[in-house]
Amino acid sequence: MLLVVAAFIVAFVLLLYMISPLISPKPLKLNGAHVVVTGGSSGIGKSIAMECYRQGAFITLVARDESKLVQAKKEVEKCAINDKQVVLCISVDVSKDYGQVESVIKQCQEKLGPVDMLVNCAGTSFSGKFEEVEVERFRSLMEVNYLGSVYPTRAVIPTMKERRMGRIMFVSSQAGQIGLFGYTAYSPSKFALRGLAESLQMEMKPYNIYVTIAYPPDTDTPGLAEENRTKPLETRLISETSGVTQPEQVAKIVVKDAIVTMGLFRTVALFYLGSFDSIVRRCMIEREQSKAADKRE
Ligand SMILES: NC(=O)C1=CN([C@@H]2O[C@H](COP(=O)(O)OP(=O)(O)OC[C@H]3O[C@@H](n4cnc5c(N)ncnc54)[C@H](OP(=O)(O)O)[C@@H]3O)[C@@H](O)[C@H]2O)C=CC1
Ligand SMILES: CCCCCCCCCCCCCCCC(=O)[C@@H](N)CO
């Protein structure tokens, strides 16, 4: 009897320890928060911006095409819940020049304050058979989908670390979890985001910065319509098995995941993550103590 009770207690403690990386200290309040959405002028990004605006956020929309930005700004503004909210638009290519991206982030922080949440949604998809995809496409997708998420993230992190708060969201894809026919150029760029998100989370956790990654299915957007123009039959049939989702639906889920649950994507090796996190925390404490000691000398 006693043994059973003891076993239960041990199992319970183990379970708590395992799920602890999933539990956030405090959900982020979007009311009054500054949210930057790259790719915010269309599709999923625009829906995410609207969802955040409905919760009282201040929004910076980042994309290249100015007229699409202005149009999206109008749509987002319709979701206002108070008259203080602001939508700022900045046109930049997030994948080309890090210096430009950094200056855009600086600009929006001067206007709307430090970034509380960054949503990396700028991206492009393309489907086609491997040997029929132009070689250049492999590079351009990697640039836009991967580097286009690295650069804005790199630019917001220093301030988030200083403030010891922040949220970073990456938008991968179901094709970022499994490789599928027709996605030899696209999938790797979305797999890359997973490696980035998981590594970054381990670095950022002691600073109270949380990283999430979303893996949406086919979603009804201008981007999907464009992709469908070259989609091989096999890809279409495979995709049909998981159906098409509306961007508003995707936006609701990913925003909730980012501000409430956080880090649920790390379903693998939770036990290891718990112990790795404690190594990271220990190093940070030691570094800070020795810094403080240096100052005293
Ligand atoms: N729709 C779908 O089925 C799915 C989409 N996704 C991912 O979600 C994200 C959004 O997709 P979706 O809404 O369909 O795409 P859309 O094509 O509808 O929108 C893409 C957005 O990203 C912007 N963008 C593209 N390239 C750049 C760039 N180099 N610099 C700055 N902004 C850029 C576009 O504006 P502009 O062109 O003016 O720069 C636009 O605002 C993508 O990362 C996509 O891979 C994931 C799973 C499913
Ligand atoms: C745990 C593993 C989950 C695996 C799910 C398997 C689903 C198979 C169907 C995949 C549909 C393709 C989605 C690509 C969406 C996309 O990113 C582009 N449409 C962008 O425009």
Short mmCIF file of C-alpha atoms and ligand atoms in Angstrom, two decimals:
data_model
loop_
_atom_site.label_atom_id
_atom_site.label_comp_id
_atom_site.label_asym_id
_atom_site.label_seq_id
_atom_site.Cartn_x
_atom_site.Cartn_y
_atom_site.Cartn_z
CA MET A 1 0.00 0.00 0.00
CA LEU A 2 2.66 2.47 1.10
CA LEU A 3 4.71 1.51 -1.90
CA VAL A 4 1.84 2.31 -4.27
CA VAL A 5 1.31 5.73 -2.69
CA ALA A 6 5.03 6.44 -2.88
CA ALA A 7 5.11 5.37 -6.52
CA PHE A 8 2.20 7.70 -7.25
CA ILE A 9 3.94 10.62 -5.57
CA VAL A 10 7.16 9.98 -7.46
CA ALA A 11 5.23 9.71 -10.74
CA PHE A 12 3.38 12.94 -9.98
CA VAL A 13 6.54 14.89 -9.18
CA LEU A 14 8.20 13.51 -12.31
CA LEU A 15 5.21 14.56 -14.38
CA LEU A 16 5.27 18.07 -12.92
CA TYR A 17 8.98 18.30 -13.66
CA MET A 18 8.42 17.15 -17.21
CA ILE A 19 5.66 19.60 -17.97
CA SER A 20 7.30 22.50 -16.18
CA PRO A 21 8.96 23.85 -19.35
CA LEU A 22 5.48 24.20 -20.78
CA ILE A 23 4.04 26.29 -18.03
CA SER A 24 4.50 30.00 -18.34
CA PRO A 25 4.91 32.31 -15.39
CA LYS A 26 2.31 34.80 -16.58
CA PRO A 27 0.25 35.12 -19.76
CA LEU A 28 1.11 38.23 -21.79
CA LYS A 29 -1.57 40.91 -21.80
CA LEU A 30 -1.96 42.21 -25.34
CA ASN A 31 -3.84 45.28 -24.17
CA GLY A 32 -1.40 48.16 -24.73
CA ALA A 33 1.36 45.83 -25.93
CA HIS A 34 3.41 46.59 -29.05
CA VAL A 35 3.19 43.72 -31.55
CA VAL A 36 5.28 43.66 -34.74
CA VAL A 37 3.88 41.42 -37.49
CA THR A 38 6.10 40.73 -40.49
CA GLY A 39 4.04 39.65 -43.49
CA GLY A 40 1.22 41.57 -41.81
CA SER A 41 -0.22 42.94 -45.07
CA SER A 42 -1.80 39.69 -46.27
CA GLY A 43 -3.18 36.28 -45.35
CA ILE A 44 -2.23 34.72 -42.01
CA GLY A 45 -0.11 37.70 -40.89
CA LYS A 46 -2.94 40.15 -41.49
CA SER A 47 -5.35 37.94 -39.53
CA ILE A 48 -2.86 37.72 -36.66
CA ALA A 49 -2.57 41.52 -36.62
CA MET A 50 -6.36 41.84 -36.53
CA GLU A 51 -6.63 39.30 -33.72
CA CYS A 52 -4.05 41.20 -31.64
CA TYR A 53 -5.75 44.53 -32.35
CA ARG A 54 -9.03 43.10 -31.08
CA GLN A 55 -7.22 42.49 -27.80
CA GLY A 56 -6.02 46.08 -27.55
CA ALA A 57 -2.49 45.84 -29.00
CA PHE A 58 -0.52 48.52 -30.89
CA ILE A 59 0.61 47.07 -34.21
CA THR A 60 3.51 47.53 -36.60
CA LEU A 61 2.88 45.89 -39.97
CA VAL A 62 6.01 45.02 -41.95
CA ALA A 63 6.00 43.93 -45.62
CA ARG A 64 7.37 45.20 -48.96
CA ASP A 65 4.39 46.42 -51.00
CA GLU A 66 3.24 49.83 -49.70
CA SER A 67 -0.25 49.76 -51.19
CA LYS A 68 -1.03 46.35 -49.68
CA LEU A 69 0.25 47.70 -46.33
CA VAL A 70 -2.05 50.73 -46.47
CA GLN A 71 -5.03 48.52 -47.34
CA ALA A 72 -4.26 46.08 -44.51
CA LYS A 73 -3.84 48.97 -42.04
CA LYS A 74 -7.42 50.06 -42.80
CA GLU A 75 -8.72 46.55 -42.19
CA VAL A 76 -6.81 46.17 -38.94
CA GLU A 77 -8.02 49.56 -37.71
CA LYS A 78 -11.61 48.35 -38.02
CA CYS A 79 -10.86 45.88 -35.20
CA ALA A 80 -10.00 48.62 -32.68
CA ILE A 81 -11.39 48.35 -29.15
CA ASN A 82 -10.26 51.81 -27.99
CA ASP A 83 -9.28 55.10 -29.61
CA LYS A 84 -5.66 55.11 -28.42
CA GLN A 85 -4.60 52.15 -30.57
CA VAL A 86 -2.26 52.79 -33.50
CA VAL A 87 -1.30 50.81 -36.61
CA LEU A 88 2.10 51.68 -38.05
CA CYS A 89 3.22 50.44 -41.49
CA ILE A 90 6.82 50.01 -42.55
CA SER A 91 7.95 48.79 -45.93
CA VAL A 92 11.10 46.69 -45.97
CA ASP A 93 12.34 43.38 -47.37
CA VAL A 94 12.99 41.34 -44.22
CA SER A 95 15.37 38.97 -45.98
CA LYS A 96 17.90 41.15 -47.75
CA ASP A 97 19.89 43.51 -45.55
CA TYR A 98 20.14 43.08 -41.77
CA GLY A 99 21.03 46.76 -41.30
CA GLN A 100 17.76 47.83 -42.91
CA VAL A 101 15.72 45.46 -40.75
CA GLU A 102 17.47 46.69 -37.63
CA SER A 103 16.71 50.31 -38.49
CA VAL A 104 13.03 49.47 -39.11
CA ILE A 105 12.80 47.91 -35.66
CA LYS A 106 14.50 50.96 -34.16
CA GLN A 107 12.05 53.23 -35.96
CA CYS A 108 8.96 51.40 -34.73
CA GLN A 109 10.31 51.21 -31.17
CA GLU A 110 10.80 54.98 -31.18
CA LYS A 111 7.18 55.46 -32.25
CA LEU A 112 5.32 52.73 -30.35
CA GLY A 113 7.73 51.72 -27.60
CA PRO A 114 9.70 48.51 -27.10
CA VAL A 115 8.44 45.44 -28.94
CA ASP A 116 6.54 43.07 -26.64
CA MET A 117 5.83 40.45 -29.27
CA LEU A 118 7.33 39.75 -32.68
CA VAL A 119 5.36 37.62 -35.13
CA ASN A 120 7.55 36.30 -37.95
CA CYS A 121 4.99 35.60 -40.65
CA ALA A 122 6.61 37.00 -43.81
CA GLY A 123 7.17 34.11 -46.15
CA THR A 124 6.49 32.55 -49.51
CA SER A 125 5.64 29.06 -50.58
CA PHE A 126 6.32 27.24 -53.78
CA SER A 127 5.56 23.74 -54.94
CA GLY A 128 6.94 21.82 -57.87
CA LYS A 129 8.88 18.69 -58.69
CA PHE A 130 12.48 18.83 -57.52
CA GLU A 131 14.15 18.79 -60.95
CA GLU A 132 11.64 21.29 -62.33
CA VAL A 133 12.16 23.90 -59.62
CA GLU A 134 14.59 26.62 -60.77
CA VAL A 135 17.81 26.35 -58.79
CA GLU A 136 17.52 29.98 -57.76
CA ARG A 137 14.26 29.17 -55.95
CA PHE A 138 16.03 27.00 -53.34
CA ARG A 139 18.08 29.99 -52.31
CA SER A 140 15.28 32.54 -52.40
CA LEU A 141 12.91 30.47 -50.24
CA MET A 142 15.63 29.87 -47.69
CA GLU A 143 16.35 33.60 -47.68
CA VAL A 144 12.77 34.79 -47.25
CA ASN A 145 11.42 32.06 -44.95
CA TYR A 146 14.51 31.48 -42.83
CA LEU A 147 16.76 34.57 -42.89
CA GLY A 148 13.61 36.72 -43.08
CA SER A 149 12.76 35.39 -39.62
CA VAL A 150 16.31 35.48 -38.24
CA TYR A 151 16.85 39.19 -39.01
CA PRO A 152 13.80 40.71 -37.27
CA THR A 153 14.31 38.36 -34.33
CA ARG A 154 17.97 39.33 -34.03
CA ALA A 155 16.93 42.99 -34.06
CA VAL A 156 14.36 42.77 -31.25
CA ILE A 157 16.20 40.45 -28.88
CA PRO A 158 18.64 42.93 -27.24
CA THR A 159 15.83 45.14 -25.93
CA MET A 160 13.74 42.15 -24.88
CA LYS A 161 16.70 40.76 -22.93
CA GLU A 162 17.25 44.08 -21.20
CA ARG A 163 13.58 44.30 -20.26
CA ARG A 164 13.50 40.64 -19.32
CA MET A 165 10.28 40.11 -21.24
CA GLY A 166 9.03 39.31 -24.72
CA ARG A 167 7.49 36.84 -27.08
CA ILE A 168 8.81 35.64 -30.42
CA MET A 169 6.58 33.70 -32.77
CA PHE A 170 7.63 31.78 -35.86
CA VAL A 171 5.21 30.62 -38.53
CA SER A 172 6.41 27.32 -39.96
CA SER A 173 3.99 24.89 -41.68
CA GLN A 174 2.80 21.30 -41.59
CA ALA A 175 5.37 20.97 -44.35
CA GLY A 176 7.88 22.02 -41.67
CA GLN A 177 7.12 18.88 -39.69
CA ILE A 178 7.15 16.34 -42.48
CA GLY A 179 8.64 16.54 -45.97
CA LEU A 180 6.09 16.06 -48.73
CA PHE A 181 6.06 15.55 -52.49
CA GLY A 182 6.48 18.90 -54.23
CA TYR A 183 7.99 20.75 -51.27
CA THR A 184 11.71 20.09 -51.75
CA ALA A 185 12.38 23.83 -51.86
CA TYR A 186 9.78 24.96 -49.32
CA SER A 187 9.93 22.31 -46.58
CA PRO A 188 13.62 22.75 -45.69
CA SER A 189 13.08 26.48 -45.16
CA LYS A 190 10.28 25.65 -42.69
CA PHE A 191 12.26 22.86 -40.99
CA ALA A 192 15.01 25.42 -40.46
CA LEU A 193 12.64 27.57 -38.42
CA ARG A 194 12.11 24.72 -36.02
CA GLY A 195 15.82 24.38 -35.32
CA LEU A 196 16.01 28.12 -34.81
CA ALA A 197 12.97 28.31 -32.53
CA GLU A 198 13.99 25.45 -30.29
CA SER A 199 17.60 26.60 -29.88
CA LEU A 200 16.56 30.18 -29.31
CA GLN A 201 14.03 29.16 -26.68
CA MET A 202 16.74 27.51 -24.63
CA GLU A 203 18.86 30.68 -24.76
CA MET A 204 16.01 33.06 -24.00
CA LYS A 205 14.13 31.32 -21.23
CA PRO A 206 16.21 32.73 -18.35
CA TYR A 207 15.36 36.19 -19.67
CA ASN A 208 11.63 35.49 -19.51
CA ILE A 209 11.39 35.58 -23.32
CA TYR A 210 9.19 32.86 -24.78
CA VAL A 211 9.43 31.43 -28.27
CA THR A 212 6.59 29.65 -30.05
CA ILE A 213 6.33 28.07 -33.45
CA ALA A 214 3.16 27.32 -35.39
CA TYR A 215 2.71 24.59 -37.98
CA PRO A 216 -0.44 25.61 -39.89
CA PRO A 217 -2.11 23.40 -42.51
CA ASP A 218 -3.16 24.76 -45.95
CA THR A 219 -4.79 28.10 -45.22
CA ASP A 220 -7.05 30.11 -47.51
CA THR A 221 -4.79 33.09 -48.41
CA PRO A 222 -3.48 34.90 -51.51
CA GLY A 223 -0.22 33.03 -50.90
CA LEU A 224 -1.93 29.64 -51.18
CA ALA A 225 -3.77 30.72 -54.36
CA GLU A 226 -0.43 31.64 -55.88
CA GLU A 227 1.14 28.34 -54.80
CA ASN A 228 -1.75 26.36 -56.28
CA ARG A 229 -0.89 27.63 -59.75
CA THR A 230 2.14 25.33 -59.98
CA LYS A 231 1.10 22.57 -57.55
CA PRO A 232 1.76 19.03 -58.82
CA LEU A 233 -1.20 16.63 -58.74
CA GLU A 234 0.44 14.50 -56.05
CA THR A 235 0.92 17.48 -53.78
CA ARG A 236 -2.67 18.55 -54.27
CA LEU A 237 -4.02 15.09 -53.42
CA ILE A 238 -1.82 14.81 -50.34
CA SER A 239 -2.78 18.30 -49.16
CA GLU A 240 -6.48 17.60 -49.61
CA THR A 241 -6.28 14.98 -46.87
CA SER A 242 -5.80 17.73 -44.31
CA GLY A 243 -8.17 20.32 -45.85
CA VAL A 244 -8.05 24.13 -46.01
CA THR A 245 -8.33 26.30 -42.91
CA GLN A 246 -9.41 29.95 -42.68
CA PRO A 247 -6.69 32.46 -41.68
CA GLU A 248 -8.85 33.84 -38.84
CA GLN A 249 -8.94 30.37 -37.30
CA VAL A 250 -5.16 29.94 -37.58
CA ALA A 251 -4.65 33.43 -36.10
CA LYS A 252 -6.82 32.70 -33.04
CA ILE A 253 -4.90 29.54 -32.24
CA VAL A 254 -1.39 30.87 -32.74
CA VAL A 255 -2.02 34.07 -30.78
CA LYS A 256 -3.46 32.13 -27.88
CA ASP A 257 -0.55 29.71 -27.98
CA ALA A 258 1.93 32.59 -27.91
CA ILE A 259 0.40 34.57 -25.09
CA VAL A 260 -0.99 31.82 -22.86
CA THR A 261 0.43 28.33 -23.23
CA MET A 262 3.85 28.99 -24.80
CA GLY A 263 6.40 26.52 -25.97
CA LEU A 264 3.94 23.67 -26.41
CA PHE A 265 5.83 22.69 -29.54
CA ARG A 266 8.54 21.06 -27.46
CA THR A 267 6.83 17.76 -27.07
CA VAL A 268 10.05 15.85 -27.65
CA ALA A 269 12.57 15.12 -24.94
CA LEU A 270 10.90 17.27 -22.32
CA PHE A 271 12.86 15.60 -19.61
CA TYR A 272 16.15 16.56 -21.18
CA LEU A 273 14.96 20.09 -21.82
CA GLY A 274 14.19 20.51 -18.13
CA SER A 275 17.72 19.59 -17.16
CA PHE A 276 19.34 21.58 -20.00
CA ASP A 277 17.36 24.62 -18.91
CA SER A 278 18.78 24.27 -15.43
CA ILE A 279 22.34 24.21 -16.84
CA VAL A 280 21.59 27.43 -18.71
CA ARG A 281 20.15 29.05 -15.61
CA ARG A 282 23.13 28.02 -13.50
CA CYS A 283 25.57 29.49 -16.03
CA MET A 284 23.66 32.72 -16.09
CA ILE A 285 23.65 33.04 -12.31
CA GLU A 286 27.37 32.28 -12.10
CA ARG A 287 28.16 34.82 -14.81
CA GLU A 288 26.15 37.49 -13.05
CA GLN A 289 27.78 36.76 -9.70
CA SER A 290 31.26 37.04 -11.14
CA LYS A 291 30.32 40.26 -12.92
CA ALA A 292 29.07 41.67 -9.61
CA ALA A 293 32.30 40.54 -7.91
CA ASP A 294 34.40 42.25 -10.61
CA LYS A 295 32.52 45.48 -10.02
CA ARG A 296 33.20 45.36 -6.29
CA GLU A 297 36.95 45.03 -6.83
N1 LIG B 1 -1.34 29.76 -46.59
C1 LIG B 1 -0.92 28.56 -46.24
O1 LIG B 1 -1.42 27.53 -46.70
C2 LIG B 1 0.17 28.42 -45.23
C3 LIG B 1 1.09 29.43 -45.04
N2 LIG B 1 2.11 29.27 -44.14
C4 LIG B 1 3.10 30.32 -43.93
O2 LIG B 1 2.47 31.46 -43.39
C5 LIG B 1 3.12 32.64 -43.83
C6 LIG B 1 2.12 33.57 -44.50
O3 LIG B 1 1.53 32.89 -45.56
P1 LIG B 1 0.27 33.46 -46.35
O4 LIG B 1 -0.54 34.27 -45.45
O5 LIG B 1 -0.30 32.33 -47.09
O6 LIG B 1 1.06 34.37 -47.42
P2 LIG B 1 0.65 35.67 -48.27
O7 LIG B 1 1.40 35.52 -49.54
O8 LIG B 1 -0.81 35.86 -48.33
O9 LIG B 1 1.32 36.84 -47.41
C7 LIG B 1 2.69 36.91 -47.26
C8 LIG B 1 3.07 38.16 -46.53
O10 LIG B 1 4.48 38.23 -46.36
C9 LIG B 1 4.99 39.41 -46.95
N3 LIG B 1 6.34 39.15 -47.47
C10 LIG B 1 6.68 38.19 -48.37
N4 LIG B 1 7.99 38.26 -48.63
C11 LIG B 1 8.49 39.29 -47.88
C12 LIG B 1 9.78 39.86 -47.72
N5 LIG B 1 10.83 39.40 -48.38
N6 LIG B 1 9.93 40.90 -46.87
C13 LIG B 1 8.86 41.38 -46.19
N7 LIG B 1 7.63 40.88 -46.31
C14 LIG B 1 7.45 39.85 -47.15
C15 LIG B 1 3.96 39.76 -48.01
O11 LIG B 1 3.97 41.13 -48.39
P3 LIG B 1 4.87 41.70 -49.63
O12 LIG B 1 4.80 40.66 -50.71
O13 LIG B 1 4.26 43.00 -49.98
O14 LIG B 1 6.24 41.85 -49.06
C16 LIG B 1 2.68 39.42 -47.27
O15 LIG B 1 2.36 40.43 -46.34
C17 LIG B 1 4.23 32.17 -44.77
O16 LIG B 1 5.43 32.09 -44.05
C18 LIG B 1 3.77 30.79 -45.19
O17 LIG B 1 4.85 29.97 -45.55
C19 LIG B 1 2.22 28.12 -43.40
C20 LIG B 1 1.33 27.10 -43.55
C21 LIG B 1 0.23 27.17 -44.49
C1 LIG B 2 2.83 15.60 -36.75
C2 LIG B 2 2.90 15.59 -38.21
C3 LIG B 2 1.78 16.31 -38.86
C4 LIG B 2 1.74 15.97 -40.30
C5 LIG B 2 0.51 16.37 -40.99
C6 LIG B 2 0.43 15.78 -42.36
C7 LIG B 2 -0.48 16.57 -43.22
C8 LIG B 2 -0.39 16.22 -44.66
C9 LIG B 2 -0.96 17.31 -45.52
C10 LIG B 2 -0.03 18.46 -45.59
C11 LIG B 2 -0.56 19.66 -46.26
C12 LIG B 2 0.53 20.58 -46.69
C13 LIG B 2 0.67 21.78 -45.79
C14 LIG B 2 1.53 22.81 -46.41
C15 LIG B 2 0.95 24.16 -46.14
C16 LIG B 2 1.83 25.25 -46.60
O1 LIG B 2 2.73 25.62 -45.91
C17 LIG B 2 1.60 25.88 -47.92
N1 LIG B 2 0.28 25.72 -48.37
C18 LIG B 2 1.91 27.34 -47.84
O2 LIG B 2 1.24 28.10 -48.79
#
